[in-house]
């Protein structure tokens, strides 16, 4: 990690590193010298003159203190810039990493630890550098103390050396012990954080209060906290043992030094006691700095692992064309970490401009097909082809230019209405087209009453004055985005009218012909009346297509689709009679 910090510093800052070590250590030496000056009968100092000596001493102290202050102040600003640089890298990686990695608890635990590494300006690189500075200056200071000890009595040097060696051995042991169990602790902390996020998420607030879910989750949380307490007891057990043994060994060494100095003058004993006190504090601080530096190093290693977790499945970063067809060829898929097979040897083809529906009971695999098509996941077996080219040849980012999706559960991002609809920054937005899209879905009348119109921020996550749409408003917003992004050739509509009232639903279907003109469309819906006029209907069951054809063709087959359609038609008719 030292090499990484050094590589991020300029030539001037690299020169300041040893100067900082020396300045910090000299400040400690001045403390020792004050004791020597007060207690020792130094005739040379007396002859030189107390006033002159004290003046030079003070000037030297202030000069070194100013250098030390300058270096530390400069480092704060330098590492603030470095922290910002790496935090931006972390955010970019988090927002561009493959979708399936979000369901990998180990990777998300590393993400949490990485965020902790960059959480404040006093942690991460800044803290690691500060600990290195402390270590370097204290080691320099300890070497000076060793030189004084050798001058006074070599036995004292051996006793001090014994203390240092013991402390370093135990620090190395405790660091290795902590490193061994660090990953387990991160996983438990990640789970505790999830409980906290669950409890404070407004989406869960109604159900928690309505169904007394707090009591049920309290049981799970208590179980996790008990596991965490057991882990922490085990985690710090070795450190407690280390402190006990080290205290005993240090005490033995101190008694040995006192025994060595039994015939020395009172002034000498007081002097050595003061030096020993500062020495012990310096050793303790140095070792704590070693521990903190190693902890920051471990966190940096986790951060580095997270940052280097790249998606090697998509080597070609180019925009795919869609001029002919999309094809699933013998696709089999299970979600990561699960043995349940969701799709089994699935094959179908969608031609350009074709409008199809994916139907089936819950869990049949409809949404999974969409996730695979959009590159969120990779098939376990088989291939997904666009114009004959394998989907795995493209990055997720390039694939996203093909699709204009509208999912059932719409949660708008913490952006402005215009940014969400246009999927672009303000300077690249076509405001007339945004307004037209909002009018088409019947949302503009509300939007124009807002203080900032189409530039009103949504949600209160980043802006306390953000506007919050209803569920139906969110779906209209998503449909407006589909309309605006007309250059995207594949439209995906997952229960597009689930949160809309009957009038709004009628408006959506009325405008679909113009929205889908010259574009391919995939519908996922339970409302079979809305798929009658599509080119093709595919009925999924147990990960396979069990029926395929147009509405009329499937009605003639007299199979599952006809049965489902007639049951829905009966209830619609029954409701009409009411």
Coordinates of C-alpha atoms in Angstrom, one line a residue, residues 27-351:
X27 CA 9.9 17.1 18.3
X28 CA 9.9 14.0 20.5
X29 CA 13.7 14.4 21.0
X30 CA 13.1 17.9 22.3
X31 CA 10.9 16.5 25.0
X32 CA 13.8 14.2 26.1
X33 CA 16.3 17.1 25.9
X34 CA 14.2 19.2 28.2
X35 CA 14.4 16.5 30.9
X36 CA 18.1 16.2 30.4
X37 CA 18.6 19.9 30.6
X38 CA 16.6 20.2 33.8
X39 CA 18.1 17.3 35.6
X40 CA 21.6 16.9 34.4
X41 CA 24.5 19.2 35.6
X42 CA 25.7 20.2 32.2
X43 CA 28.4 22.8 32.7
X44 CA 28.7 23.6 28.9
X45 CA 25.1 24.7 28.8
X46 CA 25.6 26.8 31.9
X47 CA 28.7 28.5 30.5
X48 CA 26.9 29.2 27.2
X49 CA 24.2 30.9 29.1
X50 CA 20.7 29.8 29.9
X51 CA 19.0 32.6 28.1
X52 CA 21.0 32.1 24.9
X53 CA 20.5 28.4 25.0
X54 CA 16.7 28.6 25.7
X55 CA 16.4 31.1 22.8
X56 CA 18.1 28.8 20.3
X57 CA 16.2 25.9 21.7
X58 CA 12.9 27.7 21.2
X59 CA 13.7 28.9 17.7
X60 CA 14.8 25.4 16.7
X61 CA 11.6 23.9 18.2
X62 CA 9.3 26.4 16.4
X63 CA 11.1 26.0 13.1
X64 CA 10.7 22.2 13.2
X65 CA 7.1 22.5 14.4
X66 CA 6.3 24.8 11.5
X67 CA 7.8 22.3 9.0
X68 CA 5.8 19.5 10.7
X69 CA 2.6 21.6 10.6
X70 CA 3.1 22.5 6.9
X71 CA 3.7 18.9 5.9
X72 CA 0.6 17.6 7.8
X73 CA -1.6 20.5 6.4
X74 CA -0.5 19.8 2.9
X75 CA -1.1 16.1 3.3
X76 CA -4.7 16.8 4.4
X77 CA -5.4 18.7 1.2
X78 CA -3.5 16.3 -1.0
X79 CA -5.2 13.2 0.3
X80 CA -8.6 14.9 0.2
X81 CA -8.1 15.1 -3.6
X82 CA -6.9 11.5 -3.7
X83 CA -9.9 10.3 -1.7
X84 CA -12.3 12.2 -4.1
X85 CA -10.5 10.6 -7.1
X86 CA -10.9 7.1 -5.8
X87 CA -14.4 7.6 -4.5
X88 CA -15.5 8.7 -8.0
X89 CA -13.8 5.5 -9.3
X90 CA -15.7 3.4 -6.7
X91 CA -19.1 5.0 -7.7
X92 CA -18.4 4.5 -11.4
X93 CA -17.5 0.8 -10.7
X94 CA -20.6 0.3 -8.6
X95 CA -22.9 1.8 -11.2
X96 CA -21.3 -0.1 -14.1
X97 CA -20.6 -3.5 -12.7
X98 CA -22.7 -6.4 -14.1
X99 CA -26.2 -6.7 -12.7
X100 CA -25.8 -10.3 -11.5
X101 CA -23.0 -9.2 -9.1
X102 CA -25.5 -7.3 -7.0
X103 CA -26.9 -10.7 -6.0
X104 CA -23.5 -12.0 -4.9
X105 CA -23.3 -11.3 -1.1
X106 CA -19.5 -11.7 -1.1
X107 CA -19.1 -9.0 -3.7
X108 CA -21.6 -6.7 -2.1
X109 CA -19.8 -7.2 1.3
X110 CA -16.6 -6.1 -0.4
X111 CA -18.5 -3.1 -1.8
X112 CA -19.5 -2.1 1.7
X113 CA -16.0 -2.5 3.0
X114 CA -14.7 -0.4 0.1
X115 CA -17.2 2.3 0.9
X116 CA -15.9 2.3 4.5
X117 CA -12.4 2.7 3.2
X118 CA -13.4 5.8 1.4
X119 CA -16.1 7.0 3.8
X120 CA -14.4 10.0 5.2
X121 CA -11.3 12.2 4.6
X122 CA -9.7 10.8 7.8
X123 CA -9.9 7.2 6.7
X124 CA -8.4 5.2 3.8
X125 CA -5.2 6.7 2.2
X126 CA -5.1 9.7 4.6
X127 CA -5.1 7.4 7.7
X128 CA -2.7 5.0 6.2
X129 CA -0.2 7.8 5.4
X130 CA -0.7 9.3 8.9
X131 CA 0.1 5.9 10.5
X132 CA 3.2 5.5 8.3
X133 CA 4.3 9.0 9.4
X134 CA 3.8 8.0 13.0
X135 CA 5.7 4.7 12.5
X136 CA 8.6 6.4 10.8
X137 CA 9.0 9.2 13.3
X138 CA 8.7 6.9 16.3
X139 CA 11.2 4.4 14.9
X140 CA 13.6 7.3 14.4
X141 CA 12.9 8.4 18.0
X142 CA 13.4 4.9 19.4
X143 CA 16.7 4.6 17.7
X144 CA 17.8 7.8 19.5
X145 CA 16.6 6.3 22.8
X146 CA 18.5 3.1 22.0
X147 CA 21.7 5.2 21.5
X148 CA 21.2 7.0 24.8
X149 CA 20.6 3.6 26.6
X150 CA 23.7 2.1 25.1
X151 CA 25.7 5.1 26.3
X152 CA 24.2 4.8 29.9
X153 CA 24.3 1.0 30.3
X154 CA 24.2 -1.7 27.6
X155 CA 22.0 -3.8 29.9
X156 CA 19.3 -1.1 29.7
X157 CA 19.5 -1.3 25.9
X158 CA 18.9 -5.0 26.1
X159 CA 15.9 -4.6 28.4
X160 CA 14.4 -2.0 26.1
X161 CA 15.1 -4.1 23.0
X162 CA 13.4 -7.1 24.7
X163 CA 10.3 -5.0 25.2
X164 CA 10.3 -3.9 21.5
X165 CA 10.9 -7.4 20.2
X166 CA 8.1 -8.8 22.3
X167 CA 5.6 -6.1 21.2
X168 CA 6.4 -6.5 17.5
X169 CA 6.0 -10.3 17.7
X170 CA 2.6 -10.0 19.3
X171 CA 1.5 -7.3 16.9
X172 CA 2.4 -9.5 14.0
X173 CA 0.4 -12.4 15.5
X174 CA -2.6 -10.2 16.3
X175 CA -2.6 -8.7 12.8
X176 CA -2.6 -12.1 11.1
X177 CA -5.3 -13.3 13.5
X178 CA -7.5 -10.2 12.6
X179 CA -6.8 -10.7 8.9
X180 CA -8.0 -14.3 9.2
X181 CA -11.4 -13.4 10.6
X182 CA -11.9 -10.0 8.9
X183 CA -13.9 -11.4 6.0
X184 CA -16.3 -13.2 8.3
X185 CA -16.9 -10.0 10.3
X186 CA -17.6 -8.1 7.1
X187 CA -20.3 -10.5 6.1
X188 CA -22.0 -10.2 9.4
X189 CA -21.7 -6.4 9.4
X190 CA -23.2 -6.4 5.9
X191 CA -26.2 -8.3 7.1
X192 CA -26.7 -6.0 10.1
X193 CA -26.5 -3.0 7.7
X194 CA -29.2 -4.6 5.6
X195 CA -31.5 -4.9 8.6
X196 CA -30.9 -1.2 9.3
X197 CA -31.6 -0.3 5.6
X198 CA -34.8 -2.4 5.7
X199 CA -36.1 -0.7 8.8
X200 CA -35.5 2.8 7.4
X201 CA -36.8 2.2 3.9
X202 CA -40.1 3.9 3.3
X203 CA -41.2 1.2 0.9
X204 CA -41.3 -1.2 3.9
X205 CA -42.8 1.2 6.4
X206 CA -46.5 0.4 5.8
X207 CA -46.1 -3.4 5.9
X208 CA -43.9 -3.3 9.0
X209 CA -46.5 -1.4 10.9
X210 CA -49.6 -3.1 9.4
X211 CA -48.5 -6.6 10.0
X212 CA -46.2 -6.1 13.1
X213 CA -43.3 -7.3 11.1
X214 CA -40.9 -5.5 13.5
X215 CA -41.4 -8.3 16.0
X216 CA -40.6 -11.0 13.5
X217 CA -37.6 -9.2 12.1
X218 CA -36.4 -8.5 15.7
X219 CA -36.0 -12.2 16.2
X220 CA -33.8 -12.5 13.0
X221 CA -31.9 -9.3 14.0
X222 CA -31.2 -10.5 17.5
X223 CA -29.9 -13.8 16.2
X224 CA -27.6 -11.9 13.9
X225 CA -26.4 -9.6 16.7
X226 CA -25.8 -12.6 19.0
X227 CA -23.7 -14.1 16.2
X228 CA -21.8 -10.8 15.8
X229 CA -21.2 -10.5 19.6
X230 CA -19.8 -14.1 19.6
X231 CA -17.6 -13.2 16.7
X232 CA -16.3 -10.0 18.3
X233 CA -15.5 -11.9 21.5
X234 CA -13.5 -14.4 19.5
X235 CA -12.0 -11.6 17.3
X236 CA -10.6 -9.6 20.3
X237 CA -9.8 -12.6 22.5
X238 CA -6.3 -12.9 21.1
X239 CA -5.7 -9.2 21.5
X240 CA -6.7 -9.4 25.2
X241 CA -4.4 -12.3 25.7
X242 CA -1.6 -10.3 23.9
X243 CA -2.1 -7.3 26.2
X244 CA -1.9 -9.4 29.3
X245 CA 1.3 -11.3 28.3
X246 CA 2.9 -8.1 27.1
X247 CA 2.1 -6.2 30.3
X248 CA 3.8 -9.0 32.3
X249 CA 6.9 -8.9 30.0
X250 CA 7.1 -5.1 30.1
X251 CA 6.8 -5.1 33.9
X252 CA 9.7 -7.6 34.1
X253 CA 11.8 -5.4 31.9
X254 CA 11.1 -2.3 33.9
X255 CA 12.1 -4.0 37.2
X256 CA 15.3 -5.2 35.5
X257 CA 16.1 -1.6 34.5
X258 CA 15.4 -0.3 38.0
X259 CA 17.6 -3.1 39.4
X260 CA 20.4 -2.0 37.0
X261 CA 20.1 1.6 38.2
X262 CA 20.0 0.8 41.9
X263 CA 23.3 2.5 42.5
X264 CA 22.6 5.6 40.3
X265 CA 21.9 9.0 41.5
X266 CA 18.4 10.2 42.1
X267 CA 18.7 12.6 39.1
X268 CA 19.7 9.7 36.8
X269 CA 16.9 7.5 38.0
X270 CA 14.3 10.3 37.4
X271 CA 15.8 10.9 34.0
X272 CA 15.7 7.3 33.0
X273 CA 12.2 6.9 34.3
X274 CA 11.1 9.9 32.2
X275 CA 12.8 8.5 29.1
X276 CA 11.3 5.0 29.8
X277 CA 7.8 6.5 30.1
X278 CA 8.2 8.3 26.8
X279 CA 9.8 5.2 25.3
X280 CA 6.9 3.0 26.4
X281 CA 4.3 5.4 25.0
X282 CA 6.2 5.6 21.7
X283 CA 6.4 1.8 21.4
X284 CA 2.7 1.5 22.1
X285 CA 1.8 4.2 19.6
X286 CA 4.1 2.7 17.0
X287 CA 2.5 -0.7 17.4
X288 CA -1.0 0.7 17.3
X289 CA -0.1 2.5 14.1
X290 CA 1.2 -0.7 12.7
X291 CA -2.2 -2.3 13.5
X292 CA -4.2 0.6 12.0
X293 CA -2.0 0.7 8.9
X294 CA -2.4 -3.1 8.4
X295 CA -6.2 -2.7 8.8
X296 CA -6.2 0.1 6.2
X297 CA -4.1 -2.1 4.0
X298 CA -6.6 -5.0 4.4
X299 CA -9.4 -2.6 3.5
X300 CA -7.5 -1.3 0.5
X301 CA -6.9 -4.9 -0.6
X302 CA -10.7 -5.5 -0.4
X303 CA -11.3 -2.2 -2.3
X304 CA -8.8 -3.3 -4.9
X305 CA -10.5 -6.7 -5.2
X306 CA -13.8 -5.0 -5.7
X307 CA -12.5 -2.5 -8.2
X308 CA -10.7 -5.3 -10.3
X309 CA -13.8 -7.5 -10.4
X310 CA -14.4 -7.0 -14.1
X311 CA -17.0 -8.5 -16.4
X312 CA -14.8 -10.7 -18.7
X313 CA -17.8 -12.1 -20.4
X314 CA -18.2 -9.1 -22.7
X315 CA -14.8 -8.4 -24.5
X316 CA -16.2 -6.3 -27.4
X317 CA -17.4 -2.8 -26.5
X318 CA -19.3 -1.9 -29.6
X319 CA -22.9 -1.1 -30.3
X320 CA -24.8 -4.2 -31.6
X321 CA -27.0 -3.8 -34.7
X322 CA -30.6 -5.1 -34.8
X323 CA -31.7 -5.5 -38.4
X324 CA -33.0 -9.1 -38.5
X325 CA -33.8 -11.1 -35.4
X326 CA -33.2 -12.1 -31.8
X327 CA -32.9 -15.8 -31.1
X328 CA -32.7 -18.0 -28.0
X329 CA -31.0 -21.3 -28.9
X330 CA -31.3 -24.1 -26.3
X331 CA -30.9 -21.7 -23.4
X332 CA -30.7 -23.2 -19.9
X333 CA -30.3 -21.0 -16.8
X334 CA -30.3 -21.1 -13.0
X335 CA -29.7 -18.0 -10.8
X336 CA -26.3 -17.8 -9.2
X337 CA -26.1 -19.8 -5.9
X338 CA -29.3 -21.7 -6.7
X339 CA -29.8 -25.2 -8.0
X340 CA -33.3 -24.5 -9.3
X341 CA -33.4 -24.5 -13.1
X342 CA -35.5 -21.6 -14.3
X343 CA -35.2 -22.0 -18.1
X344 CA -34.7 -25.5 -19.7
X345 CA -33.4 -25.8 -23.3
X346 CA -35.4 -22.7 -24.3
X347 CA -35.5 -21.8 -28.0
X348 CA -37.5 -19.1 -29.9
X349 CA -37.0 -16.3 -32.4
X350 CA -38.3 -12.8 -32.6
X351 CA -38.0 -11.0 -36.0

